Amino acid sequence: MASSNFICSHQIYSSCNGKTHFNSFKKASFSIPSSYKFQHASCFERGFRYSRIRATASDSKTGKKQVEVVYDLEDKFSKLADEVDKNSGMSRLTLFSPCKINVFLRITGKREDGYHDLASLFHVISLGDKIKFSLSPSKSSDRLSTNVPGVPLDDRNLIIKALNLFRKKTGTDNYFWIHLDKKVPTGAGLGGGSSNAATALWAANQFSGGVATEKELQEWSGEIGSDIPFFFSHGAAYCTGRGEIVEDILKPLPFDVPLVLIKPQEACSTAEVYKRLTLDRTSTVDPLTLLEKISRSGISQDVCINDLEPPAFEVLPSLKRLKQRLIAAGRGQYDSVFMSGSGSTIVGVGSPDPPQFIYDDDEYKDVFLSEASFITRAENQWYTEVSMDAASSPMEFSIVVSMDAASSPMEFSV
Ligand code: C5P
């Protein structure tokens, strides 16, 4: 039987040596039987994600013509269903729920209420969860499910808290079935739960026809968590107070700067980290100077100050060693290496790859690894998932298909 060869760029979310690793590959090839039809993408291995692309098809008889090649059928069906929902009153919605990093995090004082004031450059990044919302027939409770164990599914979960808050503030009575597809690790300093809450508020507002403004959603969200209001910025903001005072910055960080996130299995308890914080050990640099320096010259090691590193490194001494080893082994590979939030994620800026010791050393066999990039959102739109390939380089895609031995080869390229 004749076979066809595919050569394409693609992206894989895989588990490698026990490590969860989000990776990009430039090229790969597959052999498939000649009976393959383009619209039947299901013959591919599960786990590969494909973009929908426009391709130019040509053969020697008919010349060139445009065809649409759909590689992500689930996405296609989802979009079709959303179209149907648009016409018949919305009943379901799937949203991306991205996480954040703190490019710098200065603690500027202790407050009367026991909390600390901070001054931080928050930035949304491309790693995120997916949340599916469906309107429930119930008028008394939401139902939450998730793909990972250990996440509370009752009203301790920030998604349920956000939906309760929305109903309280607006007097609406929509309840939901929610499925949370989690990729962002918890206890990581990445604001995954806060993002989920912001996304739930955004979704509830869409279902109710937009009764609240973005500003109102932002203000209300501060009642259930200090990091939530940030997600109603455009994705890059200077945050003060407990984090709830949010000022969008004019110049987000470049989308093409690659990041690597490395998080050991151990989480850092925010409460524990703040308990060990002593203000005389914090930096004395004016956070506005850091902000100005970053907007002028970009990210470098000296501007990525996180005052929570010393107490977090006391809580988790292995984290300090990880940061030191990344800086040493990176040998200039990274523009900066720092901890995000109260930990335990260490971020490397300037390369999507971890140093080799992360793969080789037994101590790191269970770490969470992901590459990422900075993202933002447009006015009146929620964040959307970006392809890592699209973020890092122009998409390169070519397919050469020999349909069978008798017919002439067709070439597809974009
Ligand atoms: O934000 P979260 O509720 O996770 O914070 C846990 C604890 O960390 C708080 O109860 C408080 O003691 C401390 N914290 C703080 N200042 C902040 C944020 C948290 O002191 N800005």
Coordinates of C-alpha atoms and ligand atoms in Angstrom, one line a residue:
M1 CA 0.0 0.0 0.0
A2 CA 1.3 3.4 -0.9
S3 CA 1.8 5.7 2.0
S4 CA 1.9 9.5 2.4
N5 CA 4.5 11.6 4.1
F6 CA 3.6 14.6 6.2
I7 CA 6.2 17.1 7.3
C8 CA 4.8 19.8 9.5
S9 CA 5.5 22.1 12.4
H10 CA 3.6 21.2 15.5
Q11 CA 3.4 21.6 19.2
I12 CA 3.3 18.8 21.8
Y13 CA 2.2 18.9 25.4
S14 CA 3.8 15.8 26.7
S15 CA 5.1 14.0 29.7
C16 CA 8.8 13.2 29.4
N17 CA 10.8 11.4 32.1
G18 CA 7.9 12.1 34.5
K19 CA 8.3 15.8 33.8
T20 CA 5.4 17.8 32.5
H21 CA 6.9 19.7 29.6
F22 CA 5.3 22.0 27.1
N23 CA 7.5 21.9 24.1
S24 CA 7.7 23.0 20.5
F25 CA 9.3 21.2 17.7
K26 CA 10.0 22.6 14.3
K27 CA 9.6 19.6 12.2
A28 CA 8.3 16.1 12.4
S29 CA 7.1 13.5 9.9
F30 CA 4.4 10.9 9.9
S31 CA 3.5 8.1 7.6
I32 CA -0.2 7.6 6.9
P33 CA -2.1 5.2 4.7
S34 CA -3.1 6.4 1.2
S35 CA -6.8 6.1 2.2
Y36 CA -6.3 9.1 4.5
K37 CA -8.7 12.0 3.8
F38 CA -7.7 15.4 4.9
Q39 CA -10.8 16.1 6.9
H40 CA -10.3 13.1 9.1
A41 CA -7.7 14.4 11.5
S42 CA -8.6 11.8 14.1
C43 CA -6.1 9.4 12.6
F44 CA -3.4 11.3 14.4
E45 CA -2.2 10.3 17.8
R46 CA -4.0 12.0 20.7
G47 CA -2.1 14.8 22.3
F48 CA -1.0 16.5 19.2
R49 CA -2.6 19.9 18.7
Y50 CA -3.0 21.4 15.3
S51 CA -3.8 24.8 14.0
R52 CA -6.4 25.5 11.4
I53 CA -4.5 26.7 8.4
R54 CA -5.1 27.9 4.9
A55 CA -3.1 25.9 2.5
T56 CA -2.5 26.2 -1.2
A57 CA -3.2 23.0 -3.1
S58 CA -1.7 22.5 -6.5
D59 CA -1.4 19.7 -8.9
S60 CA -0.1 19.4 -12.5
K61 CA -3.6 19.2 -14.0
T62 CA -5.7 21.9 -12.3
G63 CA -3.0 24.4 -11.2
K64 CA -3.1 26.1 -7.9
K65 CA -6.2 26.6 -5.7
Q66 CA -6.9 27.5 -2.1
V67 CA -8.2 24.9 0.3
E68 CA -8.8 25.0 4.0
V69 CA -7.2 22.2 6.0
V70 CA -8.8 21.7 9.4
Y71 CA -6.5 20.0 11.9
D72 CA -8.3 20.7 15.1
L73 CA -11.8 19.2 14.8
E74 CA -12.7 19.8 18.4
D75 CA -12.0 23.4 18.0
K76 CA -14.0 23.5 14.7
F77 CA -17.0 21.9 16.4
S78 CA -16.7 24.2 19.4
K79 CA -16.8 27.2 17.1
L80 CA -19.7 25.9 15.2
A81 CA -21.6 25.2 18.4
D82 CA -20.8 28.7 19.6
E83 CA -22.3 30.0 16.4
V84 CA -25.5 28.1 17.1
D85 CA -25.5 29.4 20.6
K86 CA -25.2 32.9 19.4
N87 CA -28.5 32.6 17.6
S88 CA -30.4 30.7 20.2
G89 CA -29.3 32.4 23.5
M90 CA -25.9 31.5 24.9
S91 CA -25.8 28.1 26.7
R92 CA -22.1 27.3 26.6
L93 CA -18.7 29.0 26.5
T94 CA -15.1 27.8 26.6
L95 CA -12.5 30.3 27.8
F96 CA -8.7 30.4 28.2
S97 CA -7.6 31.2 31.7
P98 CA -3.9 32.3 31.5
C99 CA -1.6 32.7 34.5
K100 CA 0.8 35.5 35.4
I101 CA 4.3 36.1 36.5
N102 CA 5.7 39.0 38.6
V103 CA 8.6 40.5 36.7
F104 CA 9.5 42.3 40.0
L105 CA 7.8 42.2 43.3
R106 CA 8.7 44.8 46.0
I107 CA 7.1 44.7 49.4
T108 CA 6.8 48.3 50.6
G109 CA 5.3 48.0 54.1
K110 CA 3.1 46.2 56.6
R111 CA -0.5 47.3 56.9
E112 CA -2.8 47.6 59.9
D113 CA -5.0 44.8 58.6
G114 CA -2.0 42.4 58.8
Y115 CA -1.5 42.3 55.0
H116 CA 1.5 43.7 53.2
D117 CA 1.6 46.5 50.6
L118 CA 3.4 45.5 47.5
A119 CA 4.5 47.2 44.2
S120 CA 4.8 44.8 41.3
L121 CA 4.9 44.5 37.6
F122 CA 2.4 41.7 36.8
H123 CA 2.4 40.2 33.3
V124 CA 0.0 37.6 31.8
I125 CA 1.8 34.7 30.1
S126 CA 0.7 32.1 27.6
L127 CA 0.5 29.1 30.0
G128 CA -3.1 28.7 31.0
D129 CA -6.1 26.5 31.9
K130 CA -9.2 26.0 29.8
I131 CA -12.6 26.4 31.4
K132 CA -15.9 25.2 29.9
F133 CA -19.0 26.8 31.2
S134 CA -22.5 25.5 30.4
L135 CA -25.7 27.0 31.6
S136 CA -27.3 24.7 34.2
P137 CA -31.0 24.1 34.6
S138 CA -30.5 24.4 38.4
K139 CA -31.4 27.7 40.1
S140 CA -29.6 26.8 43.3
S141 CA -26.1 25.4 42.7
D142 CA -23.1 25.3 40.4
R143 CA -21.3 22.0 39.5
L144 CA -17.6 22.0 39.1
S145 CA -15.4 19.2 37.7
T146 CA -11.7 19.2 36.9
N147 CA -9.0 17.0 35.4
V148 CA -6.7 17.1 38.4
P149 CA -7.1 15.7 41.9
G150 CA -6.8 17.8 45.0
V151 CA -8.6 20.9 43.7
P152 CA -11.5 21.8 45.9
L153 CA -14.8 21.7 44.0
D154 CA -17.1 23.4 46.5
D155 CA -17.3 27.0 47.5
R156 CA -13.7 27.0 48.7
N157 CA -12.9 27.1 44.9
L158 CA -12.3 30.6 43.6
I159 CA -14.5 29.8 40.5
I160 CA -17.5 29.1 42.7
K161 CA -16.7 32.2 44.9
A162 CA -16.5 34.3 41.7
L163 CA -19.9 33.0 40.5
N164 CA -21.5 33.6 43.9
L165 CA -20.0 37.1 43.9
F166 CA -21.4 37.9 40.4
R167 CA -24.9 36.8 41.4
K168 CA -24.8 38.8 44.6
K169 CA -23.6 41.9 42.8
T170 CA -25.9 41.7 39.8
G171 CA -29.0 39.9 41.1
T172 CA -28.8 37.4 38.2
D173 CA -29.7 33.8 38.8
N174 CA -27.7 31.8 36.3
Y175 CA -26.0 28.7 37.6
F176 CA -23.4 26.7 35.7
W177 CA -21.8 23.4 35.0
I178 CA -18.1 24.1 34.8
H179 CA -15.2 21.9 33.7
L180 CA -11.8 23.1 34.6
D181 CA -9.0 21.7 32.5
K182 CA -5.9 22.6 34.6
K183 CA -2.4 23.0 33.3
V184 CA -1.2 25.7 35.6
P185 CA 0.3 24.2 38.8
T186 CA -1.1 25.3 42.1
G187 CA 1.0 26.8 44.9
A188 CA 3.3 28.1 42.2
G189 CA 3.1 31.9 42.5
L190 CA 1.5 32.0 39.0
G191 CA -2.0 33.2 40.1
G192 CA -3.7 30.2 38.5
G193 CA -6.7 30.2 40.9
S194 CA -7.0 34.0 40.6
S195 CA -7.1 33.8 36.9
N196 CA -9.8 31.1 37.0
A197 CA -11.9 33.4 39.2
A198 CA -11.4 36.4 36.8
T199 CA -12.3 34.1 33.9
A200 CA -15.5 32.9 35.7
L201 CA -16.6 36.5 36.3
W202 CA -16.0 37.3 32.7
A203 CA -18.0 34.2 31.6
A204 CA -20.9 34.9 34.0
N205 CA -21.1 38.5 32.6
Q206 CA -21.2 37.1 29.0
F207 CA -24.0 34.8 29.9
S208 CA -26.0 37.6 31.4
G209 CA -25.6 39.8 28.3
G210 CA -22.9 42.0 29.7
V211 CA -24.8 43.6 32.7
A212 CA -21.5 44.6 34.3
T213 CA -18.6 46.7 32.9
E214 CA -15.0 45.5 32.9
K215 CA -14.3 48.1 35.6
E216 CA -17.0 46.7 37.8
L217 CA -15.8 43.2 37.4
Q218 CA -12.4 44.3 38.3
E219 CA -13.5 46.2 41.4
W220 CA -15.8 43.4 42.7
S221 CA -13.1 40.8 42.2
G222 CA -10.8 42.4 44.8
E223 CA -13.3 41.2 47.5
I224 CA -12.4 37.6 46.9
G225 CA -8.6 37.8 46.2
S226 CA -5.9 40.5 45.8
D227 CA -4.4 39.0 42.6
I228 CA -7.8 38.8 40.7
P229 CA -8.3 42.4 39.6
F230 CA -5.0 42.3 37.7
F231 CA -6.5 39.9 35.1
F232 CA -9.0 42.6 34.1
S233 CA -6.1 44.8 33.0
H234 CA -4.9 44.3 29.4
G235 CA -2.3 41.8 30.6
A236 CA 0.5 44.0 31.8
A237 CA 0.1 46.2 34.8
Y238 CA 1.8 47.9 37.7
C239 CA -0.1 46.8 40.8
T240 CA 0.1 48.3 44.3
G241 CA -1.8 48.0 47.6
R242 CA -2.4 44.3 48.2
G243 CA -2.2 43.9 44.5
E244 CA -5.7 45.2 43.8
I245 CA -4.7 48.7 42.7
V246 CA -4.1 48.0 39.0
E247 CA -2.6 50.4 36.4
D248 CA -2.2 49.2 32.9
I249 CA 1.3 49.9 31.6
L250 CA 1.5 51.4 28.1
K251 CA 4.2 49.1 26.8
P252 CA 3.7 45.4 27.5
L253 CA 6.8 43.2 27.3
P254 CA 7.7 41.8 23.9
F255 CA 5.7 38.6 22.9
D256 CA 8.8 37.1 21.3
V257 CA 10.9 36.9 24.4
P258 CA 10.9 33.2 25.4
L259 CA 10.4 32.1 29.0
V260 CA 10.9 28.9 30.8
L261 CA 9.0 28.0 34.0
I262 CA 10.5 25.5 36.4
K263 CA 8.5 24.5 39.5
P264 CA 9.6 21.8 42.0
Q265 CA 6.8 19.5 43.3
E266 CA 6.8 21.3 46.6
A267 CA 4.5 24.3 46.8
C268 CA 5.1 27.5 48.8
S269 CA 2.4 28.5 51.2
T270 CA 1.8 32.3 50.7
A271 CA 0.9 32.7 54.4
E272 CA 4.1 30.9 55.4
V273 CA 6.3 33.0 53.1
Y274 CA 4.8 36.3 54.4
K275 CA 5.2 35.1 58.0
R276 CA 8.9 34.8 57.5
L277 CA 9.3 38.1 55.7
T278 CA 11.2 40.7 57.6
L279 CA 11.0 44.2 56.1
D280 CA 14.7 45.1 56.9
R281 CA 15.7 42.4 54.5
T282 CA 13.8 43.8 51.5
S283 CA 15.3 45.8 48.7
T284 CA 15.4 49.6 48.9
V285 CA 15.1 50.3 45.2
D286 CA 12.1 52.5 44.2
P287 CA 9.7 50.2 42.2
L288 CA 9.0 53.0 39.8
T289 CA 12.7 53.1 38.9
L290 CA 12.5 49.4 38.1
L291 CA 9.4 50.0 36.0
E292 CA 11.0 52.8 34.1
K293 CA 14.2 50.8 33.5
I294 CA 12.3 47.8 32.2
S295 CA 10.3 50.0 29.8
R296 CA 13.5 51.6 28.6
S297 CA 15.9 48.6 28.4
G298 CA 13.8 45.5 28.9
I299 CA 14.4 42.7 31.3
S300 CA 17.8 42.1 33.0
Q301 CA 18.8 40.3 36.2
D302 CA 19.2 43.6 38.2
V303 CA 15.5 44.7 37.7
C304 CA 13.9 41.4 38.5
I305 CA 13.8 41.8 42.3
N306 CA 11.5 39.7 44.3
D307 CA 11.4 40.6 48.0
L308 CA 9.7 37.3 48.8
E309 CA 12.7 35.3 47.6
P310 CA 14.6 35.3 50.9
P311 CA 11.6 34.1 53.0
A312 CA 10.5 31.6 50.3
F313 CA 14.1 30.2 50.2
E314 CA 13.9 29.7 54.0
V315 CA 10.6 27.8 53.6
L316 CA 12.0 25.8 50.7
P317 CA 15.9 25.8 50.7
S318 CA 16.0 23.7 47.6
L319 CA 14.5 26.6 45.7
K320 CA 17.5 28.9 46.4
R321 CA 19.8 26.1 45.1
L322 CA 17.6 25.7 41.9
K323 CA 17.8 29.5 41.2
Q324 CA 21.6 29.5 41.7
R325 CA 22.1 26.5 39.5
L326 CA 20.0 27.9 36.7
I327 CA 22.0 31.1 36.7
A328 CA 25.3 29.2 36.8
A329 CA 24.4 26.5 34.3
G330 CA 22.6 29.0 32.0
R331 CA 25.9 30.8 31.4
G332 CA 24.2 33.8 29.8
Q333 CA 21.4 31.8 28.3
Y334 CA 18.9 33.7 30.4
D335 CA 18.6 37.5 30.7
S336 CA 17.2 37.0 34.1
V337 CA 16.3 34.2 36.6
F338 CA 13.8 34.9 39.4
M339 CA 11.0 33.6 41.5
S340 CA 7.4 34.5 40.6
G341 CA 5.0 35.7 43.4
S342 CA 5.5 33.8 46.6
G343 CA 6.9 30.8 44.7
S344 CA 7.6 28.1 44.1
T345 CA 8.1 28.8 40.3
I346 CA 11.4 30.0 39.1
V347 CA 11.3 31.8 35.8
G348 CA 14.1 32.0 33.2
V349 CA 13.7 34.9 30.7
G350 CA 15.4 34.7 27.3
S351 CA 15.3 31.0 26.5
P352 CA 12.5 28.4 26.4
D353 CA 14.8 25.6 27.4
P354 CA 16.0 24.5 30.8
P355 CA 19.7 23.7 31.3
Q356 CA 20.6 20.0 30.8
F357 CA 20.9 19.3 34.6
I358 CA 17.1 19.6 35.0
Y359 CA 16.8 16.5 32.8
D360 CA 19.9 14.7 34.1
D361 CA 19.7 15.3 37.9
D362 CA 17.4 12.9 39.8
E363 CA 16.6 15.7 42.2
Y364 CA 14.6 17.4 39.4
K365 CA 12.9 14.4 37.9
D366 CA 9.4 15.5 39.2
V367 CA 9.6 19.3 38.4
F368 CA 6.9 21.0 36.3
L369 CA 8.4 22.5 33.2
S370 CA 6.8 24.8 30.7
E371 CA 7.9 27.3 28.1
A372 CA 5.8 30.4 27.8
S373 CA 5.6 33.9 26.3
F374 CA 4.2 37.2 27.4
I375 CA 0.6 37.8 26.2
T376 CA -2.0 40.6 26.5
R377 CA -5.7 40.9 25.5
A378 CA -7.7 43.3 23.4
E379 CA -10.4 45.6 24.8
N380 CA -13.7 43.8 25.2
Q381 CA -12.1 40.4 24.6
W382 CA -10.9 37.8 27.0
Y383 CA -7.4 36.3 26.6
T384 CA -7.0 33.7 23.9
E385 CA -4.5 30.8 23.7
V386 CA -1.5 31.4 21.4
S387 CA 0.5 28.8 19.6
M388 CA 4.0 28.7 21.0
D389 CA 5.3 28.3 17.4
A390 CA 3.4 31.5 16.4
A391 CA 4.8 33.3 19.4
S392 CA 8.4 32.4 18.8
S393 CA 8.8 32.3 15.1
P394 CA 6.9 32.6 11.8
M395 CA 4.9 29.4 11.2
E396 CA 6.7 27.1 8.9
F397 CA 4.5 24.4 7.3
S398 CA 4.9 22.1 4.4
I399 CA 3.1 18.9 3.5
V400 CA 4.0 16.6 0.7
V401 CA 1.4 14.0 -0.1
S402 CA 1.6 11.2 -2.5
M403 CA -2.0 10.1 -2.8
D404 CA -1.2 6.9 -4.5
A405 CA 1.4 5.4 -6.8
A406 CA -0.6 6.2 -9.9
S407 CA -1.4 9.9 -9.4
S408 CA 1.0 12.7 -9.4
P409 CA 2.1 14.2 -6.1
M410 CA 0.3 17.2 -4.7
E411 CA 2.2 19.8 -2.8
F412 CA 0.7 21.9 0.0
S413 CA 2.5 24.8 1.4
V414 CA 1.9 28.0 3.4
Ligands
C5P1 O1 -3.5 36.1 49.2 P1 -3.6 34.9 50.2 O2 -5.0 34.9 50.9 O3 -3.2 33.6 49.6 O4 -2.6 35.3 51.3 C1 -2.3 34.4 52.4 C2 -1.7 35.2 53.6 O5 -0.5 35.8 53.1 C3 -2.6 36.3 54.1 O6 -3.5 35.8 55.0 C4 -1.6 37.2 54.7 O7 -1.2 36.8 56.0 C5 -0.4 37.1 53.8 N1 -0.3 38.2 52.8 C6 0.2 39.4 53.2 N2 0.2 40.4 52.3 C7 -0.3 40.3 51.0 C8 -0.8 39.0 50.6 C9 -0.8 38.0 51.5 O8 0.6 39.6 54.3 N3 -0.2 41.3 50.1

